[in-house]
mmCIF file of C-alpha atoms and ligand atoms in Angstrom:
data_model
loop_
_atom_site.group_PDB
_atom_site.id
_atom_site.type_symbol
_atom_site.label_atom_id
_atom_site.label_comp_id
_atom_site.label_asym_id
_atom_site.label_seq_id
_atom_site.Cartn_x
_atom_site.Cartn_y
_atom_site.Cartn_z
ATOM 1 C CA UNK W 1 116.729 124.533 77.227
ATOM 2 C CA UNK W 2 120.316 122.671 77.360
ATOM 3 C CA UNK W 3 120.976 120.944 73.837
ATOM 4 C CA UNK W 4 122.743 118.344 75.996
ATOM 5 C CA UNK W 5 119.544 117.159 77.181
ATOM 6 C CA UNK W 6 117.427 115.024 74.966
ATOM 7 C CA UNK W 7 114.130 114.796 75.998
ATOM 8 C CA UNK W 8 111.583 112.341 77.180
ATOM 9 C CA UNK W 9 108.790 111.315 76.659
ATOM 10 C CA UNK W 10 107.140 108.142 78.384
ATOM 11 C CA UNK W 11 103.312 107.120 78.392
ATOM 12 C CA UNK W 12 101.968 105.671 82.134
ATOM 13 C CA UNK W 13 99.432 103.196 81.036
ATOM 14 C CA UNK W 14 98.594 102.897 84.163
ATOM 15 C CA UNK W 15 95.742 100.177 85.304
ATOM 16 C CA UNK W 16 94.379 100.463 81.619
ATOM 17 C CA UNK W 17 94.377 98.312 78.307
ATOM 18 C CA UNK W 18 94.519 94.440 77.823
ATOM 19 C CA UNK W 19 97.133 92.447 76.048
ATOM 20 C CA UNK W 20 95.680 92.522 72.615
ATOM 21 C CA UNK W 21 95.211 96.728 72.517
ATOM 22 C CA UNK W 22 99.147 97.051 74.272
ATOM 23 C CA UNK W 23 100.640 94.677 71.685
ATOM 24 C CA UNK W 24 98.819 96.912 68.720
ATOM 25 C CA UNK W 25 99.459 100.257 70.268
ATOM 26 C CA UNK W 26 103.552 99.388 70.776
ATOM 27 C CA UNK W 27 103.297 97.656 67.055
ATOM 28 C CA UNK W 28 102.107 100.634 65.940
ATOM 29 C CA UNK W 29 104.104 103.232 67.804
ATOM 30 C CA UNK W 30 107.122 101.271 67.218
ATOM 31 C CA UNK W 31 106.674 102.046 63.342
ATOM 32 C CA UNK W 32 105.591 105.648 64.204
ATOM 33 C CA UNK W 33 108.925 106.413 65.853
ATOM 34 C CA UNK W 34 111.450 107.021 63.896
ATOM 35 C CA UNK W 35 115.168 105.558 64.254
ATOM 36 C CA UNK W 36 116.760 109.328 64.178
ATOM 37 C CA UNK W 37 114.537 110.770 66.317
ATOM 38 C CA UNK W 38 115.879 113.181 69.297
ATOM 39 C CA UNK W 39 113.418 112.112 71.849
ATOM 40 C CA UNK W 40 113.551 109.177 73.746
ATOM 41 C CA UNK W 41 110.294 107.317 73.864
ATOM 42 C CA UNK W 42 109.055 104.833 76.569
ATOM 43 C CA UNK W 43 105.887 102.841 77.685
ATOM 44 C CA UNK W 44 104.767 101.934 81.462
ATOM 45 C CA UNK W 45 102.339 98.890 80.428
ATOM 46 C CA UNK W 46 100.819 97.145 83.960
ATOM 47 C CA UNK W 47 103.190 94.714 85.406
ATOM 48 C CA UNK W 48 101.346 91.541 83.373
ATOM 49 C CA UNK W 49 102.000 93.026 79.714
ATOM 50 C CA UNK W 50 105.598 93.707 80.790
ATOM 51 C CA UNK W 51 106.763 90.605 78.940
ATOM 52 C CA UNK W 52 104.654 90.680 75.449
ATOM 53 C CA UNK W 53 105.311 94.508 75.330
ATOM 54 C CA UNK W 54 109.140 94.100 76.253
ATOM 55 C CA UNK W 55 108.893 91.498 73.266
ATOM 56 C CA UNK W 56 106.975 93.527 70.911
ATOM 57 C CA UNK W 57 109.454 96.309 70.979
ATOM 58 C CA UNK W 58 112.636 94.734 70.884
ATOM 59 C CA UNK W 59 115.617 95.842 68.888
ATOM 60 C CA UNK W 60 113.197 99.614 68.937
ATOM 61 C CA UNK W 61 114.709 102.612 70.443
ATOM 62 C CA UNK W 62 111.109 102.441 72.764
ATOM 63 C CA UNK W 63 112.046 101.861 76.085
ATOM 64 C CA UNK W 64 109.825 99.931 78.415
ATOM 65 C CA UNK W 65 109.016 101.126 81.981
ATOM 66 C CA UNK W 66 107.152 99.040 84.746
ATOM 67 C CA UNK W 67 104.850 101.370 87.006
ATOM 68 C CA UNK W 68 106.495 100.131 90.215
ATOM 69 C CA UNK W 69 108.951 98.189 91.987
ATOM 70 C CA UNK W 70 109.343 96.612 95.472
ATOM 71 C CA UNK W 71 112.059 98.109 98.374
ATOM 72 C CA UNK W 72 113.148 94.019 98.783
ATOM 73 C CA UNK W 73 115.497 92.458 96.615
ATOM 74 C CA UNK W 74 113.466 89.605 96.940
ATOM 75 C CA UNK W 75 111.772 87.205 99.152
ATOM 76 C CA UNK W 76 108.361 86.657 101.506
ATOM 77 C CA UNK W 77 106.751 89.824 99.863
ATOM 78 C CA UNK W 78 103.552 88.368 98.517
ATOM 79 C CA UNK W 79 102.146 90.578 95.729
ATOM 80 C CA UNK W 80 105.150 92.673 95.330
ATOM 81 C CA UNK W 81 107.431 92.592 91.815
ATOM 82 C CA UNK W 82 111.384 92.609 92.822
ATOM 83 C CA UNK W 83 113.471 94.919 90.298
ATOM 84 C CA UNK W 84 115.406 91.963 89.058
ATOM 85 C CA UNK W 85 112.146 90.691 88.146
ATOM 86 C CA UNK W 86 111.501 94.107 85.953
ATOM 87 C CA UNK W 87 114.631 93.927 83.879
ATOM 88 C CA UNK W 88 114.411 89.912 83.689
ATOM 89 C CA UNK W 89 111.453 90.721 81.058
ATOM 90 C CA UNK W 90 113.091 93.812 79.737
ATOM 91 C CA UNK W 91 112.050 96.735 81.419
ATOM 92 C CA UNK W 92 115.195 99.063 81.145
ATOM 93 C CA UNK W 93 112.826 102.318 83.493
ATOM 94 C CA UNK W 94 110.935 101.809 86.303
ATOM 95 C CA UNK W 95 108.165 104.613 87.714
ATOM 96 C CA UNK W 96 108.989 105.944 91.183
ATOM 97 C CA UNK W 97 106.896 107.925 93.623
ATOM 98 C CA UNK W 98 104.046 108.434 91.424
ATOM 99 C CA UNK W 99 101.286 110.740 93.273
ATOM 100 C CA UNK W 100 98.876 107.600 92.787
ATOM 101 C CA UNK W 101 101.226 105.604 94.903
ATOM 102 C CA UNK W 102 102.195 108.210 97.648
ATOM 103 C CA UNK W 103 98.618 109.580 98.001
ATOM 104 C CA UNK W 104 96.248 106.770 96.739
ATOM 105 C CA UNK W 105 98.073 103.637 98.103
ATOM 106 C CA UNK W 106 99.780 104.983 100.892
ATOM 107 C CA UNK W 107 103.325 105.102 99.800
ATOM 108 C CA UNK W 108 105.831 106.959 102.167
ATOM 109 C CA UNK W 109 108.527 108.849 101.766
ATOM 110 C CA UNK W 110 110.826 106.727 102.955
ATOM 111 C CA UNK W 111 109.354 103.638 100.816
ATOM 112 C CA UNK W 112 109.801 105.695 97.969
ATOM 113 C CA UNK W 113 113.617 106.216 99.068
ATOM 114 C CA UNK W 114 114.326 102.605 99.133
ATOM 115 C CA UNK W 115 112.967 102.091 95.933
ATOM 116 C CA UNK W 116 114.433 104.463 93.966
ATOM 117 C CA UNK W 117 118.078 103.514 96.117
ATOM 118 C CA UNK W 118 117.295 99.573 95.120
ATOM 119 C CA UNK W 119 116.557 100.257 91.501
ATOM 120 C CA UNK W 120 119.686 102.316 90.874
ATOM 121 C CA UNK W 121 121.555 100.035 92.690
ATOM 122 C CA UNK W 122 120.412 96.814 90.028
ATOM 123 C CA UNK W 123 120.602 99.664 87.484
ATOM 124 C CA UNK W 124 117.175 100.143 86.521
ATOM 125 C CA UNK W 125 116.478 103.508 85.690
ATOM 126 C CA UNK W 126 114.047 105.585 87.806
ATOM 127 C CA UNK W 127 111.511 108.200 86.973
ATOM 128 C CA UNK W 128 111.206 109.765 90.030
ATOM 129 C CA UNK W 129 107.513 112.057 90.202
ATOM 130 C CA UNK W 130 107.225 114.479 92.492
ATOM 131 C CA UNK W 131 104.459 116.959 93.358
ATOM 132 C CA UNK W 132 101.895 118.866 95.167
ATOM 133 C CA UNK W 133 98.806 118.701 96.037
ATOM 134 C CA UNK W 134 95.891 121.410 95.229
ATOM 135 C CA UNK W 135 95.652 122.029 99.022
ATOM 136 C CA UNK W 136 99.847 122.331 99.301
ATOM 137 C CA UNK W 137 99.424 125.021 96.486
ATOM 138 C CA UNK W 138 97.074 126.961 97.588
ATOM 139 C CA UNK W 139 98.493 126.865 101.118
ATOM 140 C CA UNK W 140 101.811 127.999 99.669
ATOM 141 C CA UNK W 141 103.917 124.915 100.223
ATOM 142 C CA UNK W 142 104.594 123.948 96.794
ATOM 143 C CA UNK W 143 108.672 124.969 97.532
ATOM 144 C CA UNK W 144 108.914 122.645 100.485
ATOM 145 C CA UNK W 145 106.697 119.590 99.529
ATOM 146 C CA UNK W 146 108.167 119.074 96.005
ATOM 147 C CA UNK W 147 111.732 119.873 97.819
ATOM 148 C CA UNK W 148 111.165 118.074 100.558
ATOM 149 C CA UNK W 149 110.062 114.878 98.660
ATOM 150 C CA UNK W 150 113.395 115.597 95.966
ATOM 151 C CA UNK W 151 115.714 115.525 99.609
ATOM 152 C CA UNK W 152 114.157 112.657 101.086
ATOM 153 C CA UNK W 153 114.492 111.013 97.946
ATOM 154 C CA UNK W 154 117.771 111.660 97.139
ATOM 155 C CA UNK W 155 118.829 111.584 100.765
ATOM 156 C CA UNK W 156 122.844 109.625 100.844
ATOM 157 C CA UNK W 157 123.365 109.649 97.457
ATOM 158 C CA UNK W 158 126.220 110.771 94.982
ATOM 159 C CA UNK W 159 125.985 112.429 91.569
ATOM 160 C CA UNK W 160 127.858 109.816 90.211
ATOM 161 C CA UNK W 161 124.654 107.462 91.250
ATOM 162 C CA UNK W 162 122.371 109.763 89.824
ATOM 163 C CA UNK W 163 123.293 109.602 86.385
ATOM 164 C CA UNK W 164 120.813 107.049 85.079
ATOM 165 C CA UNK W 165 117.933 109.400 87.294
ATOM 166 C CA UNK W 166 115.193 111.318 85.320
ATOM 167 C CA UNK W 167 112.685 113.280 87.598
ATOM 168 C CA UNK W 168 108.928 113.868 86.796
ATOM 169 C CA UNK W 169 107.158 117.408 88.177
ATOM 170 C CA UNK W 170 103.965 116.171 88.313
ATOM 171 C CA UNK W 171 101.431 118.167 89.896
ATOM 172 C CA UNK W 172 98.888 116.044 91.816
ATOM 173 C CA UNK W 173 95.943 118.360 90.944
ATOM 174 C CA UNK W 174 96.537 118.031 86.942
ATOM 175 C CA UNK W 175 97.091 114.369 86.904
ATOM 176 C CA UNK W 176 93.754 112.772 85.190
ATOM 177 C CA UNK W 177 92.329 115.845 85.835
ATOM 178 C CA UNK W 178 92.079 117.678 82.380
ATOM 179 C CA UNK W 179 93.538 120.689 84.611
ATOM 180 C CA UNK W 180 97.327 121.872 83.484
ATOM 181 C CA UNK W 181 99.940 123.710 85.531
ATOM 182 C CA UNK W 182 100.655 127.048 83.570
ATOM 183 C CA UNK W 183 103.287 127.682 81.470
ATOM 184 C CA UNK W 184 104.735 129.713 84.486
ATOM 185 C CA UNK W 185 103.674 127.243 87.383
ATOM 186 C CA UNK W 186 106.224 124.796 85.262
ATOM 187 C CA UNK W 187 108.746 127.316 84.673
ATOM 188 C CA UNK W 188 108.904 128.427 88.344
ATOM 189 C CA UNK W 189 108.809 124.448 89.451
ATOM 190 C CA UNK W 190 111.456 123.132 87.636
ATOM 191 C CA UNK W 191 113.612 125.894 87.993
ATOM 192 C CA UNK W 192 113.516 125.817 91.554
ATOM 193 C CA UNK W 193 113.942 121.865 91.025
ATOM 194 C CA UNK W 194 117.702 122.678 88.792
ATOM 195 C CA UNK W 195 118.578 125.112 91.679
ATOM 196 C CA UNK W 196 118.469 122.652 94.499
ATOM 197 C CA UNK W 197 120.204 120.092 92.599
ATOM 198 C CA UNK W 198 122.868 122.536 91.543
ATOM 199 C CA UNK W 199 123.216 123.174 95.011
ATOM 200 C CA UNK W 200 123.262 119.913 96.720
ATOM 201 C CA UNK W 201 125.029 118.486 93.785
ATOM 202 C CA UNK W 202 127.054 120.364 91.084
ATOM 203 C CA UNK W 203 125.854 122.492 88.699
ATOM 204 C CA UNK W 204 126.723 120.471 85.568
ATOM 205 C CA UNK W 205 125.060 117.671 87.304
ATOM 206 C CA UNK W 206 121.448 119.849 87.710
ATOM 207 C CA UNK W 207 122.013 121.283 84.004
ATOM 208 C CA UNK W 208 121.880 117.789 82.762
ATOM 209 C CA UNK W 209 119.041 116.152 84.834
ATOM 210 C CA UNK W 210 116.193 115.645 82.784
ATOM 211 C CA UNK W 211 113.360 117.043 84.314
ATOM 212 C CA UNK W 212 109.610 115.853 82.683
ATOM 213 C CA UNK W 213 106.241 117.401 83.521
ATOM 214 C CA UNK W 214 103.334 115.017 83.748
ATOM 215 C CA UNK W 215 99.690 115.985 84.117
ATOM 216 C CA UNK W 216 96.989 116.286 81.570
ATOM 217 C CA UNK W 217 99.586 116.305 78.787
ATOM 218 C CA UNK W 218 97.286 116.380 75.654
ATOM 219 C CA UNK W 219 97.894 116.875 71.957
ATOM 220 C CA UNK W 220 96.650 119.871 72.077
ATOM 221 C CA UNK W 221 98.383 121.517 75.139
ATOM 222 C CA UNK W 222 101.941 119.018 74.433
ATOM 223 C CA UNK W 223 103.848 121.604 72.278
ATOM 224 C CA UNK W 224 103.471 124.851 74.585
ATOM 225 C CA UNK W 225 104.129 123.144 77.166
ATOM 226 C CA UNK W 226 107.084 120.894 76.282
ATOM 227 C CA UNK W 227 108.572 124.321 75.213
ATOM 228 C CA UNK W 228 108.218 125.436 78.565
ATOM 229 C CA UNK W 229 112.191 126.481 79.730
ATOM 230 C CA UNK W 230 113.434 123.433 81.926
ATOM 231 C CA UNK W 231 110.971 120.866 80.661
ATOM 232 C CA UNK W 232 112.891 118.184 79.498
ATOM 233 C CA UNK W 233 109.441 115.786 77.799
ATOM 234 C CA UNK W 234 106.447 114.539 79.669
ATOM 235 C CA UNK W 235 105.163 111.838 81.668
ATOM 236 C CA UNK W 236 102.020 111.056 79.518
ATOM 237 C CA UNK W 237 98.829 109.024 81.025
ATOM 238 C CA UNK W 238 95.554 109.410 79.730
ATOM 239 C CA UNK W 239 96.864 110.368 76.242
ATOM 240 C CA UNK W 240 99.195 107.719 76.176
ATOM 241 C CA UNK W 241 96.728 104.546 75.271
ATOM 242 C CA UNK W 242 96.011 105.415 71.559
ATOM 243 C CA UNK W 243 98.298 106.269 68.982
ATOM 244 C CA UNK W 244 96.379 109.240 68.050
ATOM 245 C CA UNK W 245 97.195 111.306 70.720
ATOM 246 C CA UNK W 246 100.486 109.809 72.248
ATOM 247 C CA UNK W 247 102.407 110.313 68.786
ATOM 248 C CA UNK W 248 101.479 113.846 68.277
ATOM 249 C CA UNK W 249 102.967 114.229 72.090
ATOM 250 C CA UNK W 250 105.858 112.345 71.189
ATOM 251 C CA UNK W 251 106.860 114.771 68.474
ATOM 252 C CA UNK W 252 105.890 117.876 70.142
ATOM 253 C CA UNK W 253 109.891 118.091 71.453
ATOM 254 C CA UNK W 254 110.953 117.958 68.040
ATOM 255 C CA UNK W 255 108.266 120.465 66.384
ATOM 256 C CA UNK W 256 109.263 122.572 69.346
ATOM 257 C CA UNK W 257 112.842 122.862 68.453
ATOM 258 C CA UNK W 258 112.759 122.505 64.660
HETATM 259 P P1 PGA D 301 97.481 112.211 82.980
HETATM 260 O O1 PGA D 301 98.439 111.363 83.949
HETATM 261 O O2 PGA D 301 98.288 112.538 81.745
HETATM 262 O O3 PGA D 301 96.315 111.288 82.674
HETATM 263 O O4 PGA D 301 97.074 113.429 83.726
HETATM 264 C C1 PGA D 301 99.789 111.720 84.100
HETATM 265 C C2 PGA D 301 100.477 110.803 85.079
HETATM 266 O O5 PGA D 301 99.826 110.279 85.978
HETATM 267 O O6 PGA D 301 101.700 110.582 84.980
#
């Protein structure tokens, strides 16, 4: 693990919680984490706590996240949140790509390109996910879907635009689904993950992306695999709406290199 690289940790609330249980949790959590710490910590509450949560944390190191962003700057897009919107009420990180977008809602590549091109470009900063699918694993296409969706993703852009970019392995299989990727599945992932960008990019530039894994992510599994080589945190959702078991994630990077 690079010492350059301070990790991150960020909880996807996902479609969960109501205003009075995110205001407590980030209350609470903003007490928990400590001004010195070495992680960075974030929250992705649902687009309508955005503000109150934003609020509640303010002048914290805790980042807020939204869970989503539209392609438009702005406009006739009824339903849709524009990412001036998102850092209007404070959200410094925006989700990207998540597997429940892409595979539940539909989301295409090349939506998922725009997005992540019009959220750099207001500088908002993206956690891009990426990931296969049970059936892509077992079929032996982990390699080209997780590549495939990093190219497309990344497709016309510079280093120099990439800086504010944090990517999220996140295999669609152990998202929600109390299954975890081994130790080695990670290893092999993100490794092939720094290769590509040290070859499409520069190699200083792949030794400094952060590089999360997301799925399942539990107190109890957090500090093997946050010491995992290459991980770089974890994208956190079921364990991320109590205290009790986000915290102990959030100091897993710490434990792991004390
Ligand atoms: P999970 O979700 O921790 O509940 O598996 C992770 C995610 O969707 O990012």
């Amino acid at each position: 693990m690079s010492s350059q690289r301070v990790p991150i940790v960020a909880g996807n609330w996902k479609m969960n919680l109501d205003r009075k249980r995110a205001v407590e949790l980030v209350c609470r959590l903003r007490e928990s984490v400590l001004a010195d710490s070495r992680v960075e910590v974030g929250v992705a509450p649902p687009f309508p706590y955005l503000s109150v949560v934003a609020e509640s944390l303010h002048g914290s190191r805790i980042f807020v996240a939204a869970q989503n962003l539209h392609w438009e700057k702005e406009g006739a897009c009824t339903g849709e949140v524009s990412a001036k919107m998102l850092l209007d009420v404070g959200c410094s990180h925006v989700i990207v790509g998540h597997s429940e977008r892409r595979h539940v809602m539909g989301e295409s590549a090349d939506a998922v390109a725009r997005k992540l091109d019009l959220a750099l470009s207001v500088g908002l900063k993206p956690i891009l996910c990426i990931g296969e699918t049970i059936e892509e694993r077992k079929g032996a296409r982990t390699e080209e879907v997780v590549l495939g969706q990093l190219k497309s993703a990344l497709k016309g852009h510079r280093a120099e635009d990439l800086q504010d970019l944090v990517l999220a392995y996140e295999p669609v299989w152990a998202i929600g689904t109390g299954l975890n990727a081994s130790p080695e599945q990670i290893r092999e992932v993100h490794a092939l993950i720094r290769r590509w960008l040290a070859e499409r990019f520069l190699s200083t530039f792949a030794d400094a992306m952060r590089i999360q894994y997301g799925g399942s992510v539990k107190p109890a599994n957090a500090a093997e695999l946050l010491a995992v080589e290459g991980v770089d945190g974890a994208l956190v959702g079921g364990a991320s709406l109590a205290l009790e078991t986000f915290l102990p994630i959030v100091q897993a990077p710490r434990v792991v290199r004390a």
